[in-house]
Amino acid sequence: MLTEEIRNLIGKSTSAKTYEIEKGAIRRFADAVGDPNPLYRDEEYARNSRYGSVIAPPGFFGWPVEQDRDSAIIIDIPPELVTVLGQAGYPFSSVVDGGIEYEFFLPIRAGDVLTAKTTVRNIRERAGSTGSIVLIILETTYLNQNSNLVTTAQVTAILRSLNQQQKEQTNA
Amino acid sequence: MPEQIYWEDIEVGAEIIPLAKVATTQMLVKWAGASGDFNPLHYDMAFAESVGVGKPIVHGALKRQWLIQLVTVWMGEQGTLKKFSCQYRAMDYPRQMRTMTESQEGETWWCKGEVTRKYTEGGQHFVDCNIRIENGKDEITTPGRATVILPAKG
């Protein structure tokens, strides 16, 4: 059962974070996908394209990452949500990515400085096949240095209850 | 890059040129570094066991980028990806490495899709597509949708 304390966090936002978009980071991202598109790496090619400069592949951001090894948090979410869900038996170490929904407004260019802000859109509890799960819908909005909307991304983070994980380990 | 496609030439039901992909343990490490997602679920056997997925799994976000590559290659440089969604319905397990550069024999994933709707809105020419990743057993692990703006011949 989701407590009122958990449900009250729907609508809560993280503080804005800025990301500098480096050309090398774009190329490494495209390399890791195995996408050879010259728009993502070849400056001369990109300059002569409709974009006029190197761009990032759509989806360059989307699973907002926080490298906080101690708590295994890999999504940028309000810290209090991690605390209260942990208390309710849904540790964040069990997080899996359920899916994503994007809308693209402007290309992301090498050299852009993006500002991202994530809002908790919904929190639902559901009975899964082996135990209950919590689905958290997080919407992240990315603005560029001119305050123009670049991308919105809505991710579904799935947390599994402690009980379910223990059951699975017993079965394994 | 294939030749540019135009809105007029695309009919509902048209197939998106399929894209073959192979996930290896090495590629997941590369993806972790490039994406910043260092969840041990994707490279640490004991951790993957402890959270109940058995062994390391392919990042959902990497599968997402495969599907985005599928659509962006097909739509060509004059096309614009407007909307995209996908759901990670089933886990995919990478091939292990045999040498420093080659993976063992194993699964190949296919990214596929087809056009479901064709329309104009605000003077722009749109197509909607259903897309998916099929694993080596032809099971859909990652279904999705995309909305693309295509150039028109005018």
mmCIF file of C-alpha atoms in Angstrom:
data_model
loop_
_atom_site.group_PDB
_atom_site.id
_atom_site.type_symbol
_atom_site.label_atom_id
_atom_site.label_comp_id
_atom_site.label_asym_id
_atom_site.label_seq_id
_atom_site.Cartn_x
_atom_site.Cartn_y
_atom_site.Cartn_z
ATOM 1 C CA MET A 1 0.000 0.000 0.000
ATOM 2 C CA LEU A 2 1.347 3.378 -0.956
ATOM 3 C CA THR A 3 1.217 5.745 1.967
ATOM 4 C CA GLU A 4 0.002 9.290 1.742
ATOM 5 C CA GLU A 5 3.591 10.353 2.356
ATOM 6 C CA ILE A 6 4.597 8.617 -0.890
ATOM 7 C CA ARG A 7 1.627 9.879 -2.910
ATOM 8 C CA ASN A 8 2.338 13.430 -1.752
ATOM 9 C CA LEU A 9 5.572 13.321 -3.713
ATOM 10 C CA ILE A 10 3.677 13.268 -7.018
ATOM 11 C CA GLY A 11 4.373 16.653 -8.594
ATOM 12 C CA LYS A 12 7.683 17.067 -6.792
ATOM 13 C CA SER A 13 10.610 18.259 -8.929
ATOM 14 C CA THR A 14 14.361 17.938 -8.670
ATOM 15 C CA SER A 15 16.507 21.032 -8.779
ATOM 16 C CA ALA A 16 17.700 21.950 -12.274
ATOM 17 C CA LYS A 17 20.986 20.442 -13.413
ATOM 18 C CA THR A 18 23.123 21.631 -16.286
ATOM 19 C CA TYR A 19 24.998 19.481 -18.783
ATOM 20 C CA GLU A 20 27.613 20.662 -21.233
ATOM 21 C CA ILE A 21 27.329 18.770 -24.486
ATOM 22 C CA GLU A 22 30.824 17.823 -25.580
ATOM 23 C CA LYS A 23 31.601 16.709 -29.107
ATOM 24 C CA GLY A 24 33.619 13.761 -27.822
ATOM 25 C CA ALA A 25 30.767 12.603 -25.603
ATOM 26 C CA ILE A 26 28.437 12.595 -28.616
ATOM 27 C CA ARG A 27 30.880 10.543 -30.663
ATOM 28 C CA ARG A 28 31.432 8.031 -27.860
ATOM 29 C CA PHE A 29 27.671 7.714 -27.394
ATOM 30 C CA ALA A 30 27.123 7.056 -31.122
ATOM 31 C CA ASP A 31 30.072 4.615 -31.147
ATOM 32 C CA ALA A 32 28.580 2.693 -28.221
ATOM 33 C CA VAL A 33 25.281 2.379 -30.116
ATOM 34 C CA GLY A 34 27.138 1.317 -33.251
ATOM 35 C CA ASP A 35 25.638 4.179 -35.243
ATOM 36 C CA PRO A 36 28.091 5.435 -37.909
ATOM 37 C CA ASN A 37 26.032 8.527 -38.905
ATOM 38 C CA PRO A 38 28.551 11.297 -39.825
ATOM 39 C CA LEU A 39 26.215 13.981 -38.382
ATOM 40 C CA TYR A 40 27.316 12.782 -34.924
ATOM 41 C CA ARG A 41 31.086 13.008 -35.501
ATOM 42 C CA ASP A 42 32.237 14.637 -38.750
ATOM 43 C CA GLU A 43 32.380 18.425 -38.383
ATOM 44 C CA GLU A 44 32.823 19.208 -42.042
ATOM 45 C CA TYR A 45 30.041 16.868 -43.097
ATOM 46 C CA ALA A 46 27.744 18.292 -40.425
ATOM 47 C CA ARG A 47 28.564 21.894 -41.384
ATOM 48 C CA ASN A 48 27.313 21.231 -44.907
ATOM 49 C CA SER A 49 24.152 19.485 -43.675
ATOM 50 C CA ARG A 50 20.810 21.075 -42.790
ATOM 51 C CA TYR A 51 21.990 21.211 -39.161
ATOM 52 C CA GLY A 52 25.138 23.244 -39.812
ATOM 53 C CA SER A 53 27.061 21.594 -36.962
ATOM 54 C CA VAL A 54 27.598 18.277 -35.198
ATOM 55 C CA ILE A 55 24.423 17.125 -33.431
ATOM 56 C CA ALA A 56 23.719 14.428 -30.861
ATOM 57 C CA PRO A 57 21.524 11.442 -31.768
ATOM 58 C CA PRO A 58 17.927 11.805 -30.578
ATOM 59 C CA GLY A 59 17.836 10.078 -27.183
ATOM 60 C CA PHE A 60 21.253 11.405 -26.156
ATOM 61 C CA PHE A 61 19.626 12.076 -22.791
ATOM 62 C CA GLY A 62 16.774 10.120 -21.392
ATOM 63 C CA TRP A 63 17.645 7.938 -18.455
ATOM 64 C CA PRO A 64 18.799 10.731 -16.219
ATOM 65 C CA VAL A 65 21.861 9.429 -14.525
ATOM 66 C CA GLU A 66 23.261 10.241 -11.155
ATOM 67 C CA GLN A 67 26.481 8.502 -10.332
ATOM 68 C CA ASP A 68 25.876 8.007 -6.654
ATOM 69 C CA ARG A 69 27.466 4.638 -6.024
ATOM 70 C CA ASP A 70 26.648 4.467 -2.325
ATOM 71 C CA SER A 71 22.928 4.378 -2.788
ATOM 72 C CA ALA A 72 22.867 2.877 -6.286
ATOM 73 C CA ILE A 73 20.645 5.701 -7.479
ATOM 74 C CA ILE A 74 20.893 6.030 -11.207
ATOM 75 C CA ILE A 75 17.902 8.241 -11.834
ATOM 76 C CA ASP A 76 17.786 11.869 -10.915
ATOM 77 C CA ILE A 77 14.795 11.836 -8.609
ATOM 78 C CA PRO A 78 13.857 13.703 -5.466
ATOM 79 C CA PRO A 79 15.946 12.120 -2.655
ATOM 80 C CA GLU A 80 12.973 11.988 -0.303
ATOM 81 C CA LEU A 81 11.212 9.641 -2.727
ATOM 82 C CA VAL A 82 14.104 7.188 -2.416
ATOM 83 C CA THR A 83 13.870 7.380 1.364
ATOM 84 C CA VAL A 84 10.128 6.853 1.709
ATOM 85 C CA LEU A 85 9.950 4.089 -0.906
ATOM 86 C CA GLY A 86 12.881 2.355 0.785
ATOM 87 C CA GLN A 87 10.989 2.491 4.061
ATOM 88 C CA ALA A 88 7.957 1.013 2.299
ATOM 89 C CA GLY A 89 10.025 -2.013 1.202
ATOM 90 C CA TYR A 90 10.981 -0.849 -2.293
ATOM 91 C CA PRO A 91 14.762 -0.368 -2.274
ATOM 92 C CA PHE A 92 16.162 1.710 -5.098
ATOM 93 C CA SER A 93 18.826 -0.900 -5.773
ATOM 94 C CA SER A 94 16.044 -2.924 -7.440
ATOM 95 C CA VAL A 95 15.333 -0.240 -10.051
ATOM 96 C CA VAL A 96 14.830 -1.273 -13.667
ATOM 97 C CA ASP A 97 14.000 0.847 -16.694
ATOM 98 C CA GLY A 98 10.446 0.174 -17.879
ATOM 99 C CA GLY A 99 10.376 2.358 -20.952
ATOM 100 C CA ILE A 100 10.465 5.885 -22.288
ATOM 101 C CA GLU A 101 8.442 8.381 -24.258
ATOM 102 C CA TYR A 102 10.175 11.307 -25.988
ATOM 103 C CA GLU A 103 9.113 14.384 -27.809
ATOM 104 C CA PHE A 104 11.831 16.185 -29.744
ATOM 105 C CA PHE A 105 11.636 19.915 -30.421
ATOM 106 C CA LEU A 106 15.172 21.031 -31.348
ATOM 107 C CA PRO A 107 18.376 19.172 -32.146
ATOM 108 C CA ILE A 108 21.041 18.974 -29.436
ATOM 109 C CA ARG A 109 24.283 20.469 -30.773
ATOM 110 C CA ALA A 110 27.853 19.999 -29.657
ATOM 111 C CA GLY A 111 28.585 23.000 -27.445
ATOM 112 C CA ASP A 112 25.020 23.355 -26.136
ATOM 113 C CA VAL A 113 24.490 23.732 -22.414
ATOM 114 C CA LEU A 114 21.299 21.938 -21.432
ATOM 115 C CA THR A 115 19.343 22.400 -18.256
ATOM 116 C CA ALA A 116 17.340 19.392 -17.113
ATOM 117 C CA LYS A 117 14.631 19.254 -14.519
ATOM 118 C CA THR A 118 12.738 16.126 -13.514
ATOM 119 C CA THR A 119 9.222 16.009 -12.093
ATOM 120 C CA VAL A 120 7.486 13.013 -10.521
ATOM 121 C CA ARG A 121 4.339 12.623 -12.639
ATOM 122 C CA ASN A 122 2.869 9.513 -11.066
ATOM 123 C CA ILE A 123 3.542 6.724 -8.580
ATOM 124 C CA ARG A 124 1.516 3.523 -8.811
ATOM 125 C CA GLU A 125 1.703 0.173 -7.090
ATOM 126 C CA ARG A 126 0.780 -2.922 -9.039
ATOM 127 C CA ALA A 127 0.663 -6.649 -8.429
ATOM 128 C CA GLY A 128 3.314 -8.318 -10.592
ATOM 129 C CA SER A 129 3.592 -12.018 -11.405
ATOM 130 C CA THR A 130 5.811 -12.714 -8.395
ATOM 131 C CA GLY A 131 5.046 -9.813 -6.084
ATOM 132 C CA SER A 132 4.158 -6.155 -6.046
ATOM 133 C CA ILE A 133 5.978 -3.481 -7.973
ATOM 134 C CA VAL A 134 5.960 0.308 -7.941
ATOM 135 C CA LEU A 135 5.890 2.235 -11.209
ATOM 136 C CA ILE A 136 7.261 5.758 -11.032
ATOM 137 C CA ILE A 137 6.665 8.075 -13.981
ATOM 138 C CA LEU A 138 9.346 10.763 -14.201
ATOM 139 C CA GLU A 139 9.203 13.563 -16.735
ATOM 140 C CA THR A 140 12.406 15.390 -17.586
ATOM 141 C CA THR A 141 12.443 18.626 -19.561
ATOM 142 C CA TYR A 142 15.610 19.745 -21.321
ATOM 143 C CA LEU A 143 16.135 23.406 -22.214
ATOM 144 C CA ASN A 144 19.119 24.766 -24.117
ATOM 145 C CA GLN A 145 21.243 27.835 -23.307
ATOM 146 C CA ASN A 146 18.681 30.060 -25.063
ATOM 147 C CA SER A 147 15.929 28.678 -22.792
ATOM 148 C CA ASN A 148 14.348 26.919 -25.757
ATOM 149 C CA LEU A 149 12.694 23.548 -25.175
ATOM 150 C CA VAL A 150 14.827 20.798 -26.727
ATOM 151 C CA THR A 151 13.347 17.506 -25.538
ATOM 152 C CA THR A 152 10.898 16.082 -23.068
ATOM 153 C CA ALA A 153 11.425 12.533 -21.830
ATOM 154 C CA GLN A 154 9.016 10.516 -19.723
ATOM 155 C CA VAL A 155 10.584 7.439 -18.174
ATOM 156 C CA THR A 156 8.980 4.612 -16.228
ATOM 157 C CA ALA A 157 11.171 3.411 -13.363
ATOM 158 C CA ILE A 158 10.116 0.084 -11.869
ATOM 159 C CA LEU A 159 10.953 -0.864 -8.287
ATOM 160 C CA ARG A 160 10.370 -4.336 -6.936
ATOM 161 C CA SER A 161 9.511 -5.105 -3.343
ATOM 162 C CA LEU A 162 12.059 -6.685 -0.988
ATOM 163 C CA ASN A 163 9.819 -9.717 -0.586
ATOM 164 C CA GLN A 164 9.742 -10.370 -4.295
ATOM 165 C CA GLN A 165 13.519 -10.233 -4.614
ATOM 166 C CA GLN A 166 13.943 -12.620 -1.717
ATOM 167 C CA LYS A 167 11.505 -15.065 -3.323
ATOM 168 C CA GLU A 168 13.393 -14.947 -6.604
ATOM 169 C CA GLN A 169 16.693 -15.594 -4.859
ATOM 170 C CA THR A 170 15.242 -18.609 -3.094
ATOM 171 C CA ASN A 171 14.007 -19.964 -6.413
ATOM 172 C CA ALA A 172 17.302 -19.321 -8.219
ATOM 173 C CA MET B 1 23.269 6.283 -45.925
ATOM 174 C CA PRO B 2 20.409 5.104 -48.128
ATOM 175 C CA GLU B 3 18.758 7.484 -50.566
ATOM 176 C CA GLN B 4 16.394 10.084 -49.081
ATOM 177 C CA ILE B 5 12.761 8.933 -48.865
ATOM 178 C CA TYR B 6 9.843 11.306 -49.459
ATOM 179 C CA TRP B 7 6.446 11.402 -47.801
ATOM 180 C CA GLU B 8 4.630 10.916 -51.128
ATOM 181 C CA ASP B 9 6.460 7.638 -51.753
ATOM 182 C CA ILE B 10 5.637 6.058 -48.397
ATOM 183 C CA GLU B 11 2.379 4.137 -47.981
ATOM 184 C CA VAL B 12 0.735 2.793 -44.832
ATOM 185 C CA GLY B 13 2.135 -0.700 -44.311
ATOM 186 C CA ALA B 14 5.532 0.183 -45.786
ATOM 187 C CA GLU B 15 8.332 -1.696 -44.080
ATOM 188 C CA ILE B 16 11.217 0.102 -42.381
ATOM 189 C CA ILE B 17 14.510 -1.387 -43.577
ATOM 190 C CA PRO B 18 15.406 -3.836 -40.751
ATOM 191 C CA LEU B 19 18.578 -3.299 -38.724
ATOM 192 C CA ALA B 20 20.550 -6.227 -37.244
ATOM 193 C CA LYS B 21 22.277 -5.781 -33.888
ATOM 194 C CA VAL B 22 24.409 -7.959 -31.635
ATOM 195 C CA ALA B 23 24.836 -7.150 -27.942
ATOM 196 C CA THR B 24 28.043 -8.329 -26.299
ATOM 197 C CA THR B 25 29.325 -7.951 -22.757
ATOM 198 C CA GLN B 26 32.006 -5.653 -24.201
ATOM 199 C CA MET B 27 29.392 -3.412 -25.812
ATOM 200 C CA LEU B 28 27.526 -3.097 -22.517
ATOM 201 C CA VAL B 29 30.696 -1.827 -20.837
ATOM 202 C CA LYS B 30 31.182 0.636 -23.690
ATOM 203 C CA TRP B 31 27.566 1.744 -23.348
ATOM 204 C CA ALA B 32 27.916 2.135 -19.562
ATOM 205 C CA GLY B 33 30.854 4.471 -20.120
ATOM 206 C CA ALA B 34 29.186 6.427 -22.904
ATOM 207 C CA SER B 35 25.799 6.770 -21.213
ATOM 208 C CA GLY B 36 26.965 7.110 -17.617
ATOM 209 C CA ASP B 37 24.718 4.267 -16.473
ATOM 210 C CA PHE B 38 26.982 2.263 -14.192
ATOM 211 C CA ASN B 39 24.283 0.076 -12.667
ATOM 212 C CA PRO B 40 26.144 -3.210 -11.921
ATOM 213 C CA LEU B 41 23.033 -5.016 -13.169
ATOM 214 C CA HIS B 42 24.612 -4.761 -16.619
ATOM 215 C CA TYR B 43 28.109 -6.146 -15.917
ATOM 216 C CA ASP B 44 28.332 -7.854 -12.531
ATOM 217 C CA MET B 45 27.172 -11.470 -12.407
ATOM 218 C CA ALA B 46 26.776 -11.674 -8.611
ATOM 219 C CA PHE B 47 24.883 -8.379 -8.466
ATOM 220 C CA ALA B 48 22.568 -9.402 -11.312
ATOM 221 C CA GLU B 49 21.829 -12.628 -9.441
ATOM 222 C CA SER B 50 21.199 -10.775 -6.193
ATOM 223 C CA VAL B 51 18.527 -8.543 -7.757
ATOM 224 C CA GLY B 52 16.802 -11.487 -9.380
ATOM 225 C CA VAL B 53 17.576 -11.195 -13.107
ATOM 226 C CA GLY B 54 19.975 -14.153 -13.177
ATOM 227 C CA LYS B 55 22.821 -12.638 -15.154
ATOM 228 C CA PRO B 56 23.725 -9.222 -16.596
ATOM 229 C CA ILE B 57 21.127 -7.834 -19.003
ATOM 230 C CA VAL B 58 21.269 -5.423 -21.941
ATOM 231 C CA HIS B 59 20.528 -1.812 -20.919
ATOM 232 C CA GLY B 60 17.037 -0.732 -21.936
ATOM 233 C CA ALA B 61 18.490 2.572 -23.086
ATOM 234 C CA LEU B 62 20.873 0.821 -25.488
ATOM 235 C CA LYS B 63 17.934 -1.042 -27.045
ATOM 236 C CA ARG B 64 16.154 2.312 -27.287
ATOM 237 C CA GLN B 65 19.094 3.764 -29.225
ATOM 238 C CA TRP B 66 19.090 0.770 -31.579
ATOM 239 C CA LEU B 67 15.455 1.561 -32.382
ATOM 240 C CA ILE B 68 16.253 5.256 -32.788
ATOM 241 C CA GLN B 69 19.032 4.273 -35.199
ATOM 242 C CA LEU B 70 16.553 2.085 -37.102
ATOM 243 C CA VAL B 71 14.179 5.017 -37.593
ATOM 244 C CA THR B 72 16.768 7.763 -38.233
ATOM 245 C CA VAL B 73 18.612 5.706 -40.875
ATOM 246 C CA TRP B 74 15.322 4.935 -42.627
ATOM 247 C CA MET B 75 13.963 8.518 -42.549
ATOM 248 C CA GLY B 76 17.238 9.903 -43.953
ATOM 249 C CA GLU B 77 18.987 13.154 -43.216
ATOM 250 C CA GLN B 78 16.043 15.300 -44.336
ATOM 251 C CA GLY B 79 13.675 13.441 -42.011
ATOM 252 C CA THR B 80 13.039 14.559 -38.423
ATOM 253 C CA LEU B 81 12.233 12.258 -35.514
ATOM 254 C CA LYS B 82 9.420 14.035 -33.665
ATOM 255 C CA LYS B 83 8.173 11.457 -31.156
ATOM 256 C CA PHE B 84 9.520 8.149 -29.964
ATOM 257 C CA SER B 85 8.505 5.644 -27.324
ATOM 258 C CA CYS B 86 9.447 2.104 -26.386
ATOM 259 C CA GLN B 87 8.841 -0.327 -23.548
ATOM 260 C CA TYR B 88 11.306 -2.860 -22.216
ATOM 261 C CA ARG B 89 9.029 -5.892 -21.950
ATOM 262 C CA ALA B 90 11.553 -8.696 -21.705
ATOM 263 C CA MET B 91 15.180 -8.978 -20.737
ATOM 264 C CA ASP B 92 17.914 -9.520 -23.288
ATOM 265 C CA TYR B 93 21.214 -11.154 -22.415
ATOM 266 C CA PRO B 94 24.433 -10.187 -24.211
ATOM 267 C CA ARG B 95 26.772 -12.602 -25.969
ATOM 268 C CA GLN B 96 29.983 -13.335 -24.064
ATOM 269 C CA MET B 97 33.350 -12.435 -25.576
ATOM 270 C CA ARG B 98 35.497 -15.159 -27.174
ATOM 271 C CA THR B 99 38.534 -12.990 -27.911
ATOM 272 C CA MET B 100 39.329 -9.343 -27.201
ATOM 273 C CA THR B 101 37.417 -8.307 -30.290
ATOM 274 C CA GLU B 102 35.052 -11.169 -31.152
ATOM 275 C CA SER B 103 31.986 -12.454 -29.390
ATOM 276 C CA GLN B 104 30.889 -16.032 -29.071
ATOM 277 C CA GLU B 105 28.242 -17.373 -31.410
ATOM 278 C CA GLY B 106 24.777 -16.499 -30.207
ATOM 279 C CA GLU B 107 21.773 -14.342 -30.538
ATOM 280 C CA THR B 108 21.262 -11.621 -33.151
ATOM 281 C CA TRP B 109 18.601 -8.999 -32.545
ATOM 282 C CA TRP B 110 16.531 -7.481 -35.330
ATOM 283 C CA CYS B 111 15.077 -3.988 -35.190
ATOM 284 C CA LYS B 112 12.003 -3.767 -37.422
ATOM 285 C CA GLY B 113 9.005 -1.591 -38.087
ATOM 286 C CA GLU B 114 6.268 -0.477 -40.430
ATOM 287 C CA VAL B 115 4.279 2.648 -41.225
ATOM 288 C CA THR B 116 0.858 2.718 -39.556
ATOM 289 C CA ARG B 117 -0.416 6.181 -40.461
ATOM 290 C CA LYS B 118 0.308 8.959 -42.927
ATOM 291 C CA TYR B 119 -1.016 12.517 -42.503
ATOM 292 C CA THR B 120 -0.307 16.216 -42.714
ATOM 293 C CA GLU B 121 -0.590 18.670 -39.845
ATOM 294 C CA GLY B 122 0.305 22.350 -39.766
ATOM 295 C CA GLY B 123 1.860 22.085 -43.224
ATOM 296 C CA GLN B 124 4.192 19.248 -42.157
ATOM 297 C CA HIS B 125 4.179 15.719 -43.515
ATOM 298 C CA PHE B 126 4.040 13.003 -40.885
ATOM 299 C CA VAL B 127 4.182 9.225 -40.693
ATOM 300 C CA ASP B 128 3.594 7.141 -37.578
ATOM 301 C CA CYS B 129 5.392 3.815 -37.264
ATOM 302 C CA ASN B 130 5.231 0.738 -35.085
ATOM 303 C CA ILE B 131 8.707 -0.471 -34.260
ATOM 304 C CA ARG B 132 10.139 -3.395 -32.301
ATOM 305 C CA ILE B 133 13.199 -5.413 -31.374
ATOM 306 C CA GLU B 134 12.983 -9.161 -31.918
ATOM 307 C CA ASN B 135 15.399 -11.456 -30.102
ATOM 308 C CA GLY B 136 16.999 -14.599 -31.535
ATOM 309 C CA LYS B 137 13.779 -16.554 -30.894
ATOM 310 C CA ASP B 138 11.694 -14.012 -32.865
ATOM 311 C CA GLU B 139 10.128 -12.779 -29.617
ATOM 312 C CA ILE B 140 9.401 -9.061 -29.306
ATOM 313 C CA THR B 141 11.331 -7.804 -26.277
ATOM 314 C CA THR B 142 11.056 -4.091 -27.008
ATOM 315 C CA PRO B 143 7.980 -2.711 -28.793
ATOM 316 C CA GLY B 144 7.682 0.983 -29.581
ATOM 317 C CA ARG B 145 6.310 3.763 -31.741
ATOM 318 C CA ALA B 146 7.793 6.642 -33.676
ATOM 319 C CA THR B 147 6.426 9.750 -35.363
ATOM 320 C CA VAL B 148 8.567 11.117 -38.163
ATOM 321 C CA ILE B 149 8.364 14.295 -40.258
ATOM 322 C CA LEU B 150 9.403 13.478 -43.826
ATOM 323 C CA PRO B 151 10.366 15.858 -46.606
ATOM 324 C CA ALA B 152 7.738 16.290 -49.323
ATOM 325 C CA LYS B 153 8.387 16.690 -53.016
ATOM 326 C CA GLY B 154 6.170 19.781 -52.821
#
